[in-house]
Coordinates of C-alpha atoms and ligand atoms in Angstrom, one line a residue:
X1 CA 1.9 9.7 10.5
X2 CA 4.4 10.6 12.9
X3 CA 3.6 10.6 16.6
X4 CA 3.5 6.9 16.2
X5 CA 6.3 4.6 14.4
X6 CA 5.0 1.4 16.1
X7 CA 1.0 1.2 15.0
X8 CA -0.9 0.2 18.1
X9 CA -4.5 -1.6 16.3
X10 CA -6.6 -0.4 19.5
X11 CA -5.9 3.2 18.2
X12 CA -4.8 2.5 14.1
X13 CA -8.8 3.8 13.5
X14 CA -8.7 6.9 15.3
X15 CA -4.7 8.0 14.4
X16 CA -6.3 7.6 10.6
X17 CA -9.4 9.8 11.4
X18 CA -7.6 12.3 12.7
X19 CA -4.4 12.3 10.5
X20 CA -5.9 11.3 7.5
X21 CA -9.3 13.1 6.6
X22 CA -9.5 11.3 3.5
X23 CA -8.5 7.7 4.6
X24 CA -11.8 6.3 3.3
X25 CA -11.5 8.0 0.0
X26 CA -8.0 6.5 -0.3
X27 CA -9.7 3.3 0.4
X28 CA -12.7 3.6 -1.9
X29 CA -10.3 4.7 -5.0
X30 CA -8.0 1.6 -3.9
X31 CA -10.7 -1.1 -4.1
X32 CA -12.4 0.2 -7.1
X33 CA -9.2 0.1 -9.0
X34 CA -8.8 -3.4 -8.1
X35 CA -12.1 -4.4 -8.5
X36 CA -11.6 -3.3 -12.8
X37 CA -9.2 -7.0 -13.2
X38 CA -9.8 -10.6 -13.0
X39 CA -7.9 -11.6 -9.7
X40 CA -7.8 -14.9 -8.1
X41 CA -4.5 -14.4 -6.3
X42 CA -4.2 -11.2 -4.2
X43 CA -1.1 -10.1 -2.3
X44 CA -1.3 -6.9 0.2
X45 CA 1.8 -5.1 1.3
X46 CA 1.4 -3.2 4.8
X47 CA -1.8 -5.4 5.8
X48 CA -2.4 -3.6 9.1
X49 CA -5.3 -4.0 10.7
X50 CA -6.9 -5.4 7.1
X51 CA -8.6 -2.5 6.3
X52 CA -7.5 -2.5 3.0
X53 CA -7.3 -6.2 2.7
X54 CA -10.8 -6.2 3.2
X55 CA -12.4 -3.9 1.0
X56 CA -10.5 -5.6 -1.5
X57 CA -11.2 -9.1 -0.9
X58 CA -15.5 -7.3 -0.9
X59 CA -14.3 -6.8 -4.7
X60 CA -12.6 -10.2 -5.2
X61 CA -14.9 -11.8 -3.6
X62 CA -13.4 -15.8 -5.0
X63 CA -9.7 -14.8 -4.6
X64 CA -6.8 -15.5 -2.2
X65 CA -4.7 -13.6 -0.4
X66 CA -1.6 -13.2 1.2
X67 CA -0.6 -10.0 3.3
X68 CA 2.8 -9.0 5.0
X69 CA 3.3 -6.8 7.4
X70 CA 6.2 -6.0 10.1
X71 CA 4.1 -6.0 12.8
X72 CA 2.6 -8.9 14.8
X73 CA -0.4 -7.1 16.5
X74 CA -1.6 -5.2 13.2
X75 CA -1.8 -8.7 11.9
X76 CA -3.4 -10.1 15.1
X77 CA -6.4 -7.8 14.5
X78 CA -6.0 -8.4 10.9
X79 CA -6.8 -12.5 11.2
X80 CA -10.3 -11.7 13.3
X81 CA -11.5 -9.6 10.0
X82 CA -9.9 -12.1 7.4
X83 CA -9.7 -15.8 8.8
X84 CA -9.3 -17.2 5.4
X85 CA -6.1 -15.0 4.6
X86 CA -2.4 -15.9 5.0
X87 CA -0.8 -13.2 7.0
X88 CA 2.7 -13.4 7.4
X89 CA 4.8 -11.0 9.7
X90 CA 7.7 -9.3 7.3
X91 CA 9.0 -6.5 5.9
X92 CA 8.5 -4.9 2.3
X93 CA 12.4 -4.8 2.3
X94 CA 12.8 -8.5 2.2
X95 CA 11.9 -11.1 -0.1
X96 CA 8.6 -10.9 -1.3
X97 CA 5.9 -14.1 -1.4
X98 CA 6.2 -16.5 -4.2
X99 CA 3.8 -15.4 -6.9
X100 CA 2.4 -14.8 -9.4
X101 CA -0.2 -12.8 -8.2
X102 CA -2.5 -11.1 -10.5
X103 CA -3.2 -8.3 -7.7
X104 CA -0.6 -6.6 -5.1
X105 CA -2.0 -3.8 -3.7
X106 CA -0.8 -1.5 -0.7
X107 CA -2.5 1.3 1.0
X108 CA -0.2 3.6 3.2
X109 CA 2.8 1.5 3.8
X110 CA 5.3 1.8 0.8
X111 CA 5.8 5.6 2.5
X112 CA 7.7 3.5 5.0
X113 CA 10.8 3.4 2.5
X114 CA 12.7 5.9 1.1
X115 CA 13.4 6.6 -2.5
X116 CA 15.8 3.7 -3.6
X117 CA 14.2 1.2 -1.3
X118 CA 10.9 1.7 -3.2
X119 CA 12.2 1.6 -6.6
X120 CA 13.6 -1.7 -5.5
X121 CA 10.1 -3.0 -4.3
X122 CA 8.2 -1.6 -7.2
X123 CA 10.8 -4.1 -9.1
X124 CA 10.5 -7.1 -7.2
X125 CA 6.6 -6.7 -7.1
X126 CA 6.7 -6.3 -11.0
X127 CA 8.8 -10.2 -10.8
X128 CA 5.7 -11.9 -8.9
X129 CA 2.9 -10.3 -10.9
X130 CA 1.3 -12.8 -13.2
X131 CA 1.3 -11.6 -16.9
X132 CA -1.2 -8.5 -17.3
X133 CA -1.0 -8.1 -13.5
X134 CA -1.8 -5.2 -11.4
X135 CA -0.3 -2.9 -8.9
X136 CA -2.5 -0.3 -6.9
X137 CA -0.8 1.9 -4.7
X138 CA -2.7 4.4 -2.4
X139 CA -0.6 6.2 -0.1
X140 CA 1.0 9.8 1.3
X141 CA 3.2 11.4 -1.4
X142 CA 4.9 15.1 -1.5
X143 CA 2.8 17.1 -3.2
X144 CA 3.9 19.7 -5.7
X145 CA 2.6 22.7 -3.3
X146 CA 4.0 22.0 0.1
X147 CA 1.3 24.3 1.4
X148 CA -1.0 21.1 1.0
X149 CA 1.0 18.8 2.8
X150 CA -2.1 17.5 5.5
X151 CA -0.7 14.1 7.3
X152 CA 1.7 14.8 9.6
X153 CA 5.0 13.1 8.6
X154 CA 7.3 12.5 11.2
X155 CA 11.0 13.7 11.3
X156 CA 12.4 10.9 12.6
X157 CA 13.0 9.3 9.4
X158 CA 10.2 6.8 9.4
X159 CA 7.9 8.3 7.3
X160 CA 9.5 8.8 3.7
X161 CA 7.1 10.5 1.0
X162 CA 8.1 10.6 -2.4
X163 CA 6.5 12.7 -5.2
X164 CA 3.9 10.9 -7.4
X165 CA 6.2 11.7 -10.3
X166 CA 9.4 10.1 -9.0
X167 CA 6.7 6.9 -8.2
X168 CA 5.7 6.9 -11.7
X169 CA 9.0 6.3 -13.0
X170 CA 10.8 4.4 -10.6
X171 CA 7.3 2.1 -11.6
X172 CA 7.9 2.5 -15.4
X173 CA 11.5 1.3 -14.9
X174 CA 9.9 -1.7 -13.0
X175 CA 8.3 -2.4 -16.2
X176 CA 5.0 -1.1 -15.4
X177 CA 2.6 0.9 -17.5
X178 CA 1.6 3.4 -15.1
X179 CA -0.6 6.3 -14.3
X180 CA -2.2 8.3 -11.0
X181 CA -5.4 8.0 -11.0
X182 CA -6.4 10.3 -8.0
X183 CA -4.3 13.1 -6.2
X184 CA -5.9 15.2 -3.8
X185 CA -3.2 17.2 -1.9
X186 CA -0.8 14.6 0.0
X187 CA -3.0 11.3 -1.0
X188 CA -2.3 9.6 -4.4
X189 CA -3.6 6.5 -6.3
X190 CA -1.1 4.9 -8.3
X191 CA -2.0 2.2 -10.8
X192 CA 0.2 0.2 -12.7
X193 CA 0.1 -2.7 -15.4
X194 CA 2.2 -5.4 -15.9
X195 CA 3.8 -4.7 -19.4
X196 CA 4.2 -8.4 -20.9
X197 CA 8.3 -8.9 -21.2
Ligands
SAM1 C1 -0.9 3.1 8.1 S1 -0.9 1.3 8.2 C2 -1.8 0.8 6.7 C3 -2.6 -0.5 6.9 C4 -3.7 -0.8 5.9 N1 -3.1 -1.0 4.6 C5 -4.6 0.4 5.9 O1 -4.6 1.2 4.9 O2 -5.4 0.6 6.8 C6 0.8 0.9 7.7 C7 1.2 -0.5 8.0 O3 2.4 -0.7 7.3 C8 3.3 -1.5 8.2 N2 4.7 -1.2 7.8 C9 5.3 -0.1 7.9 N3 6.6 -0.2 7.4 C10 6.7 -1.5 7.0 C11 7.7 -2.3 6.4 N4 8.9 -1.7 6.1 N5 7.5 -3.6 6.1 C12 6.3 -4.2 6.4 N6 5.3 -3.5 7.0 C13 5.5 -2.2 7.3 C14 2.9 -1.1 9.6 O4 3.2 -2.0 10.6 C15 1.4 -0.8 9.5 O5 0.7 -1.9 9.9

């Protein structure tokens, strides 16, 4: 998603369109997965314009939710769709929201943060699930033919795929019992399950 670091929300929907032909897939997959728990408290990492924030708040329709993202005017647009929510401007690298949550999804932001610095998030957001909490991920990942990479990734170091088996374990070591669900050339679901501790 390279040609542009700084998301502008006039042009988020087209940039997705045309770098991501199966945006709305990745979103469908995303909800549904969080529509198969029980959640009343909901936190969204890389809120945006609330794309994803919506559809899954149209699946949990009773719960709350919380969404942080680094950028003011994502958010901006993101309160007109979802005046209830809390949005908060920050970055997944810092200190997450008090939980427990018994939902965190993220839909195309954790690519944001290279290797270590995901491993470190999948942890922290393992520490404010609830008990038999969930984490879906949906997002850009290497694929294991580099002939199917689709979304452009930049080369200025802001765009940091890993492969869906490097996420698996980094979320296993997080404590997670977790599984893709759907990979279809660079896109991956990602779910993972509290394990009780
Ligand atoms: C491609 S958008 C995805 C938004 C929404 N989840 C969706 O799927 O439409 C990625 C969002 O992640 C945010 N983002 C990128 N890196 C971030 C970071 N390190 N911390 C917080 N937000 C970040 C960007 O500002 C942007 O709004």
């Amino acid at each position: 998603m390279g040609e542009q670091y700084h998301f502008d929300p006039d042009t988020y929907a087209e940039l997705m369109e045309s770098e991501v032909p199966s945006y709305d897939r990745l979103q469908d997959l995303v909800a549904e997965h969080c529509a198969e728990i029980e959640a009343r408290t909901i936190l969204d990492l890389g809120t945006g314009t609330g794309v994803t924030a919506g559809r899954v708040v149209g699946v949990q329709p009773g719960a709350t939710l919380v969404g942080v993202d680094e950028s003011p005017e994502m958010l901006a647009r993101a309160r007109e769709l979802l005046p209830e929510a809390d949005l908060r401007v920050g970055r997944l690298e810092d200190q997450l929201p008090d939980g427990p949550f018994d939902l965190v999804v993220s839909a195309l932001a954790v690519h944001h943060l290279d290797g270590p610095h995901k491993a470190d998030l999948f942890a922290r957001v393992a520490r404010v699930l609830a008990p038999s909490g969930r984490f879906v991920l949906g997002d850009v990942v290497i694929p294991a033919d580099p002939s199917e990479v689709v979304t452009p990734v930049d080369d200025d170091g802001h765009d940091k795929p890993s492969t869906v088996d490097d996420q698996l374990v980094w979320l296993q070591q997080a404590g997670f019992d977790a599984r893709a669900v759907w990979v279809e050339r660079d896109l991956a679901v990602i779910v993972g399950d509290r394990l009780a501790r």
